[in-house]
CSV table of C-alpha atoms in Angstrom, one decimal:
chain,number,residue,atom,x,y,z
A,1,MET,CA,-38.0,-79.1,-31.0
A,2,ALA,CA,-38.0,-82.4,-30.3
A,3,VAL,CA,-34.6,-82.4,-28.4
A,4,ALA,CA,-35.6,-79.6,-26.4
A,5,THR,CA,-39.1,-81.0,-25.3
A,6,ASP,CA,-36.7,-84.6,-23.9
A,7,ILE,CA,-34.3,-82.6,-21.9
A,8,GLN,CA,-37.4,-80.2,-20.8
A,9,LYS,CA,-38.7,-83.7,-19.5
A,10,THR,CA,-35.4,-84.7,-18.0
A,11,VAL,CA,-35.8,-82.1,-16.3
A,12,GLU,CA,-38.5,-82.1,-14.7
A,13,ASP,CA,-38.3,-85.6,-13.6
A,14,VAL,CA,-35.2,-84.4,-12.1
A,15,ALA,CA,-36.7,-81.7,-10.5
A,16,ALA,CA,-39.4,-84.4,-9.2
A,17,HIS,CA,-36.9,-87.1,-7.5
A,18,LEU,CA,-35.0,-84.5,-6.1
A,19,TYR,CA,-38.4,-82.4,-3.9
A,20,VAL,CA,-38.8,-86.0,-2.8
A,21,TRP,CA,-34.9,-87.5,-2.1
A,22,ALA,CA,-34.4,-84.7,-0.1
A,23,LEU,CA,-37.2,-84.6,2.6
A,24,LYS,CA,-36.6,-88.2,2.7
A,25,ASP,CA,-32.4,-89.1,3.0
A,26,ILE,CA,-30.6,-86.8,5.4
A,27,PRO,CA,-26.5,-86.0,3.9
A,28,GLN,CA,-24.2,-87.9,5.2
A,29,ASP,CA,-22.2,-85.4,5.8
A,30,LEU,CA,-25.0,-83.8,8.4
A,31,ARG,CA,-26.3,-87.8,9.9
A,32,ASP,CA,-21.9,-87.4,11.0
A,33,ALA,CA,-22.9,-83.9,12.3
A,34,LEU,CA,-25.3,-84.6,14.2
A,35,ALA,CA,-23.8,-88.4,15.6
A,36,GLU,CA,-20.5,-86.0,16.5
A,37,ALA,CA,-22.9,-83.7,18.9
A,38,ALA,CA,-24.4,-86.8,20.6
A,39,GLY,CA,-20.7,-88.1,21.4
A,40,ARG,CA,-19.9,-84.1,23.0
A,41,GLU,CA,-23.6,-83.4,24.6
A,42,THR,CA,-23.5,-83.7,28.2
A,43,SER,CA,-27.3,-82.4,29.7
A,44,VAL,CA,-30.1,-85.5,29.4
A,45,PRO,CA,-32.3,-83.0,27.5
A,46,GLY,CA,-30.0,-82.5,24.7
A,47,GLN,CA,-28.9,-86.4,24.8
A,48,ARG,CA,-32.6,-87.6,24.8
A,49,VAL,CA,-33.2,-85.0,22.0
A,50,LEU,CA,-29.8,-85.7,19.4
A,51,GLN,CA,-30.9,-89.4,20.3
A,52,THR,CA,-34.0,-88.7,19.1
A,53,ILE,CA,-33.3,-86.5,16.1
A,54,LEU,CA,-31.1,-90.2,15.3
A,55,LYS,CA,-34.0,-92.7,15.2
A,56,ASN,CA,-35.8,-89.6,13.4
A,57,VAL,CA,-33.4,-90.4,10.8
A,58,GLU,CA,-32.9,-94.0,10.8
A,59,VAL,CA,-36.9,-94.6,10.8
A,60,ALA,CA,-36.6,-92.1,7.6
A,61,GLU,CA,-34.8,-94.5,5.6
A,62,THR,CA,-35.9,-98.0,6.6
A,63,GLU,CA,-39.4,-96.4,5.8
A,64,LYS,CA,-39.0,-94.7,2.7
A,65,ASN,CA,-41.0,-91.6,4.3
A,66,LEU,CA,-40.2,-88.1,5.4
A,67,VAL,CA,-37.4,-86.7,7.9
A,68,CYS,CA,-40.3,-83.5,9.3
A,69,GLN,CA,-44.2,-83.0,8.1
A,70,ASP,CA,-43.1,-79.1,7.1
A,71,THR,CA,-42.1,-80.3,3.1
A,72,GLY,CA,-41.2,-76.7,3.5
A,73,ILE,CA,-41.4,-74.5,-0.1
A,74,ALA,CA,-39.3,-75.7,-3.0
A,75,VAL,CA,-36.2,-73.7,-3.6
A,76,TYR,CA,-33.6,-74.8,-6.8
A,77,TYR,CA,-30.1,-73.3,-7.2
A,78,CYS,CA,-29.1,-74.3,-11.6
A,79,ARG,CA,-25.9,-73.9,-13.0
A,80,VAL,CA,-26.9,-73.1,-16.4
A,81,GLY,CA,-24.0,-74.1,-19.2
A,82,GLU,CA,-24.1,-71.3,-22.3
A,83,HIS,CA,-24.4,-74.2,-23.5
A,84,PHE,CA,-27.8,-76.5,-22.4
A,85,PRO,CA,-30.3,-77.1,-25.3
A,86,LEU,CA,-32.7,-75.9,-22.6
A,87,HIS,CA,-33.6,-71.9,-22.1
A,88,PRO,CA,-34.0,-70.8,-18.8
A,89,ALA,CA,-37.7,-69.9,-19.3
A,90,LEU,CA,-38.4,-74.3,-19.9
A,91,ILE,CA,-36.3,-74.9,-17.4
A,92,TYR,CA,-37.8,-73.3,-15.0
A,93,GLU,CA,-41.3,-74.5,-16.3
A,94,ALA,CA,-40.0,-77.8,-15.9
A,95,LEU,CA,-38.8,-77.7,-12.3
A,96,TYR,CA,-42.3,-75.7,-11.9
A,97,ASP,CA,-44.3,-78.6,-13.6
A,98,GLY,CA,-41.5,-81.6,-11.5
A,99,THR,CA,-42.9,-79.7,-8.0
A,100,GLU,CA,-46.3,-80.1,-8.0
A,101,ARG,CA,-45.8,-83.4,-9.7
A,102,ALA,CA,-43.9,-84.8,-6.8
A,103,THR,CA,-46.1,-83.0,-4.2
A,104,VAL,CA,-49.4,-85.2,-6.6
A,105,GLU,CA,-47.5,-88.5,-6.4
A,106,HIS,CA,-46.5,-88.9,-3.3
A,107,PRO,CA,-48.1,-87.3,-1.9
A,108,LEU,CA,-46.7,-84.2,0.1
A,109,ARG,CA,-48.1,-81.8,1.9
A,110,SER,CA,-48.8,-78.4,-0.1
A,111,ASN,CA,-47.6,-75.8,1.8
A,112,THR,CA,-47.7,-72.4,-0.9
A,113,VAL,CA,-50.2,-69.9,0.2
A,114,HIS,CA,-51.2,-66.4,-1.4
A,115,THR,CA,-49.3,-64.4,1.2
A,116,LEU,CA,-52.1,-62.0,1.3
A,117,THR,CA,-55.8,-64.0,1.2
A,118,ARG,CA,-53.7,-66.8,2.7
A,119,GLU,CA,-55.5,-68.9,0.5
A,120,ASN,CA,-53.7,-71.9,-1.2
A,121,THR,CA,-52.6,-72.1,-4.5
A,122,GLY,CA,-51.9,-74.6,-5.7
A,123,GLN,CA,-49.2,-78.2,-5.5
A,124,ASN,CA,-46.3,-76.7,-3.4
A,125,VAL,CA,-46.4,-74.0,-6.6
A,126,GLY,CA,-47.7,-70.8,-6.9
A,127,TYR,CA,-46.7,-67.2,-8.2
A,128,ARG,CA,-43.1,-67.6,-7.9
A,129,VAL,CA,-43.4,-70.7,-6.3
A,130,PRO,CA,-40.9,-72.3,-6.8
A,131,ILE,CA,-37.8,-70.5,-5.9
A,132,VAL,CA,-35.1,-70.2,-8.6
A,133,HIS,CA,-31.1,-69.0,-8.4
A,134,TRP,CA,-29.3,-68.7,-11.2
A,135,ASP,CA,-25.8,-68.7,-12.2
A,136,PHE,CA,-24.7,-68.6,-16.0
A,137,VAL,CA,-21.5,-70.2,-16.8
A,138,PRO,CA,-19.7,-69.8,-19.6
A,139,ASP,CA,-18.0,-72.4,-22.2
A,140,TRP,CA,-20.0,-74.9,-20.8
A,141,ASP,CA,-23.3,-77.1,-21.8
A,142,GLY,CA,-24.5,-78.3,-18.7
A,143,LEU,CA,-27.1,-77.8,-16.2
A,144,ASP,CA,-26.1,-78.4,-12.3
A,145,VAL,CA,-29.9,-78.5,-9.8
A,146,LYS,CA,-29.6,-78.3,-6.2
A,147,CYS,CA,-33.0,-78.6,-4.1
A,148,VAL,CA,-32.5,-77.4,-0.8
A,149,PRO,CA,-37.1,-77.5,1.2
A,150,LYS,CA,-36.9,-74.4,2.8
A,151,GLY,CA,-39.8,-75.3,5.6
A,152,SER,CA,-41.4,-72.9,7.7
A,153,GLY,CA,-39.2,-73.1,11.2
A,154,SER,CA,-36.0,-72.4,10.1
A,155,GLU,CA,-36.6,-69.7,7.1
A,156,ASN,CA,-38.7,-67.9,9.6
A,157,MET,CA,-35.8,-67.2,11.6
A,158,SER,CA,-33.5,-65.3,9.1
A,159,PHE,CA,-32.5,-61.5,10.1
A,160,LEU,CA,-31.3,-58.7,8.2
A,161,LYS,CA,-28.8,-56.0,9.6
A,162,MET,CA,-27.4,-52.7,7.9
A,163,CYS,CA,-24.2,-52.8,10.3
A,164,VAL,CA,-22.0,-49.6,9.1
A,165,PRO,CA,-18.0,-50.0,8.4
A,166,ALA,CA,-17.7,-48.5,12.1
A,167,ASP,CA,-19.2,-51.3,13.7
A,168,GLY,CA,-16.4,-53.9,12.4
A,169,VAL,CA,-16.1,-57.0,12.9
A,170,ASN,CA,-17.5,-57.4,16.6
A,171,GLY,CA,-20.0,-55.5,15.1
A,172,ILE,CA,-21.2,-58.6,13.1
A,173,LYS,CA,-20.4,-61.9,15.6
A,174,LYS,CA,-22.5,-59.4,18.2
A,175,PHE,CA,-25.6,-58.7,15.2
A,176,VAL,CA,-25.2,-63.2,15.2
A,177,LEU,CA,-25.0,-64.3,18.3
A,178,GLU,CA,-28.1,-61.6,19.2
A,179,SER,CA,-30.3,-63.2,16.7
A,180,ILE,CA,-29.3,-66.7,17.5
A,181,VAL,CA,-30.0,-66.0,21.4
A,182,GLY,CA,-33.8,-64.5,20.4
A,183,ALA,CA,-33.6,-67.1,18.2
A,184,GLY,CA,-33.5,-69.7,21.1
A,185,GLY,CA,-35.4,-73.4,20.1
A,186,LYS,CA,-37.6,-72.0,17.8
A,187,PRO,CA,-34.9,-72.8,14.2
A,188,CYS,CA,-34.9,-76.6,16.6
A,189,PRO,CA,-31.8,-76.5,16.7
A,190,PRO,CA,-28.9,-78.2,17.0
A,191,GLY,CA,-29.0,-76.8,13.8
A,192,ILE,CA,-26.4,-74.9,10.7
A,193,VAL,CA,-26.3,-70.9,11.0
A,194,GLY,CA,-25.6,-69.2,7.6
A,195,VAL,CA,-24.2,-65.7,7.7
A,196,GLY,CA,-24.3,-63.2,4.9
A,197,ILE,CA,-22.0,-60.4,4.6
A,198,GLY,CA,-21.8,-57.8,2.2
A,199,GLY,CA,-22.9,-56.8,-1.4
A,200,SER,CA,-26.7,-55.3,-0.5
A,201,ALA,CA,-29.2,-55.8,1.5
A,202,ASP,CA,-31.1,-58.8,-1.0
A,203,TYR,CA,-27.6,-60.1,-2.4
A,204,ALA,CA,-26.6,-60.6,2.0
A,205,MET,CA,-29.9,-62.9,3.0
A,206,HIS,CA,-28.8,-64.8,-0.9
A,207,LEU,CA,-25.6,-65.1,0.3
A,208,ALA,CA,-26.6,-66.9,4.3
A,209,LYS,CA,-29.8,-68.6,2.5
A,210,GLU,CA,-26.4,-70.0,-0.3
A,211,ALA,CA,-24.2,-70.4,2.8
A,212,ILE,CA,-26.9,-72.7,4.6
A,213,SER,CA,-26.7,-75.4,1.4
A,214,ARG,CA,-22.7,-75.6,1.8
A,215,PRO,CA,-22.0,-79.2,2.9
A,216,VAL,CA,-21.0,-79.9,7.0
A,217,GLY,CA,-16.8,-79.9,7.3
A,218,THR,CA,-16.6,-77.3,4.6
A,219,HIS,CA,-15.1,-73.7,4.7
A,220,ASN,CA,-14.7,-70.6,3.1
A,221,GLU,CA,-11.5,-70.1,0.8
A,222,ASP,CA,-10.8,-66.8,2.6
A,223,PRO,CA,-9.1,-67.5,5.7
A,224,LEU,CA,-10.4,-64.2,7.1
A,225,VAL,CA,-13.8,-65.4,6.5
A,226,ALA,CA,-12.9,-69.2,7.5
A,227,GLN,CA,-11.4,-67.3,10.9
A,228,LEU,CA,-14.7,-65.9,11.1
A,229,GLU,CA,-16.9,-69.0,11.1
A,230,GLY,CA,-14.5,-70.7,13.5
A,231,GLU,CA,-15.6,-67.9,16.3
A,232,LEU,CA,-18.9,-68.0,15.5
A,233,TYR,CA,-19.3,-71.4,15.4
A,234,ASP,CA,-17.1,-71.5,19.5
A,235,LEU,CA,-18.8,-68.5,20.8
A,236,LEU,CA,-22.2,-69.8,20.1
A,237,ASN,CA,-21.8,-73.3,21.1
A,238,GLU,CA,-21.1,-71.1,24.4
A,239,THR,CA,-24.4,-69.9,24.5
A,240,GLY,CA,-25.9,-73.1,26.5
A,241,ILE,CA,-29.5,-72.5,24.4
A,242,GLY,CA,-28.6,-76.4,22.6
A,243,PRO,CA,-30.9,-79.4,21.3
A,244,MET,CA,-34.6,-77.5,21.1
A,245,GLY,CA,-33.2,-75.1,23.2
A,246,LEU,CA,-34.2,-76.8,26.3
A,247,GLY,CA,-30.3,-76.6,26.6
A,248,GLY,CA,-26.5,-78.0,26.2
A,249,ASP,CA,-23.7,-78.1,24.2
A,250,VAL,CA,-24.3,-78.2,20.6
A,251,THR,CA,-26.5,-75.6,19.8
A,252,ALA,CA,-25.0,-74.9,16.5
A,253,LEU,CA,-23.8,-78.4,14.3
A,254,ALA,CA,-21.6,-75.6,11.7
A,255,VAL,CA,-21.6,-71.9,10.5
A,256,HIS,CA,-20.9,-71.4,7.5
A,257,VAL,CA,-19.8,-67.4,6.0
A,258,GLU,CA,-20.1,-66.3,2.7
A,259,HIS,CA,-19.7,-62.6,1.6
A,260,ALA,CA,-19.6,-60.0,-0.9
A,261,ASP,CA,-17.6,-57.4,-1.5
A,262,THR,CA,-19.6,-54.4,-0.6
A,263,HIS,CA,-20.2,-50.2,-0.8
A,264,MET,CA,-17.7,-48.0,0.9
A,265,THR,CA,-20.5,-47.2,3.6
A,266,LEU,CA,-22.6,-49.5,5.0
A,267,ASN,CA,-22.1,-53.6,5.2
A,268,PRO,CA,-25.5,-55.4,5.8
A,269,VAL,CA,-24.9,-58.6,7.4
A,270,ALA,CA,-28.0,-61.7,7.3
A,271,VAL,CA,-28.8,-64.5,9.1
A,272,ASN,CA,-29.6,-67.6,7.9
A,273,TYR,CA,-30.6,-70.3,10.3
A,274,GLN,CA,-31.4,-74.2,8.7
A,275,CYS,CA,-32.9,-76.0,11.9
A,276,TRP,CA,-31.1,-79.6,12.2
A,277,ALA,CA,-33.1,-81.6,9.2
A,278,ALA,CA,-31.0,-79.4,6.5
A,279,ARG,CA,-32.2,-80.9,3.3
A,280,ARG,CA,-30.3,-80.8,0.3
A,281,ALA,CA,-30.0,-83.1,-3.1
A,282,SER,CA,-28.1,-82.5,-6.1
A,283,ALA,CA,-28.6,-83.8,-9.7
A,284,HIS,CA,-26.5,-82.5,-13.1
A,285,ILE,CA,-27.4,-83.2,-15.7
A,286,SER,CA,-25.9,-83.2,-19.5
A,287,ALA,CA,-26.5,-81.6,-23.0
A,288,ASP,CA,-27.6,-84.4,-24.2
A,289,GLY,CA,-30.0,-85.9,-20.8
A,290,VAL,CA,-28.2,-88.0,-19.6
A,291,VAL,CA,-28.6,-87.6,-15.1
A,292,ASP,CA,-26.3,-87.7,-13.0
A,293,TYR,CA,-28.0,-87.8,-9.1
A,294,ASP,CA,-25.1,-86.2,-6.8
A,295,ARG,CA,-25.7,-84.5,-3.2
A,296,GLU,CA,-23.2,-81.6,-4.6
A,297,ALA,CA,-23.0,-81.8,-7.9
C-alpha cells in the first residue's frame, strides 16, 4: 500500500507539472514550424501576425508565463503498462488531483462548468474532467503521460461527417476543405489540422484529436495516408485564409491524418483544427517512481 501511495503522489506531481509546462513552453517542432511559416509568408498582415506570435512565444519563455490566457480543458493520454504498480482508477485520481493543484498553485484560469447551468464545477476539474484516454500495453511496467490542454477556440472548430464509400478520397478532401474554409480565422490559424478517418463516429473524432498531438514534421506510417496528408496540406494552404484569417500564404502548419478500418458501408471523417499554440507536454514514469520529462514520451 505504501508503494502505491508513493507512486500515486508521483503521478499527481507529474500531472501538475505537465499541465503548467504545456501552457507555458511551446514545443521546439512548433517553434520551428512557426519560424518557417514566417519565412515564406508574403502578405503584410500575415507577416505581422506571425511575428507577433513568435514574439509572444519568446516573451512567455522569458517571463515564464502562459502562452495563451485560455488554459483549456486538461486532456491526458496515458499508456499504462500491464505491470505498472498503480490501478488506472488511482491513476485517474492522481491526474484529477494534479490538475486541481496546478490550477490553484500557479494559479490558472478555471474553465470547467456544468453543461446546463454553466456554473463553475471546480479548479479545472469536474464530472468526467480532466479527460483521459487510455492505451494499455502488455508485458510492460511503465506509464507514459501526455498532457494536451484544449482551449475553446480550437476545440469549437471540430467537425464530423458520415461519408459513404461512394464519396471516395475526393469526398474526404472536400469535407476537410469545407471545414477549414468555414472555420476561417476562428481557431487562430495557422495551426495543425487533425483528420480522423474510419472506425465509428466517436472513434473518428478521437483519431482527429490524436492526430493534432503529433509533432509537426511527422507523417503517417501508411504511405497512402501520408500522401493524403501532403495533398491536404497543399490544398488548405491554397485557400488564402492566412494567419488569423487575415489572408496570406500560410493557413496550416501541418495536416496530420490518423485512420482505422471501418464498416463496409460507411466512412466517418472528423476534423479537429488545433490553433497555432499546439500545446503538449509528456513524461515517463517508471515502476519505481523515477520520472523522465520528455515532450514525446
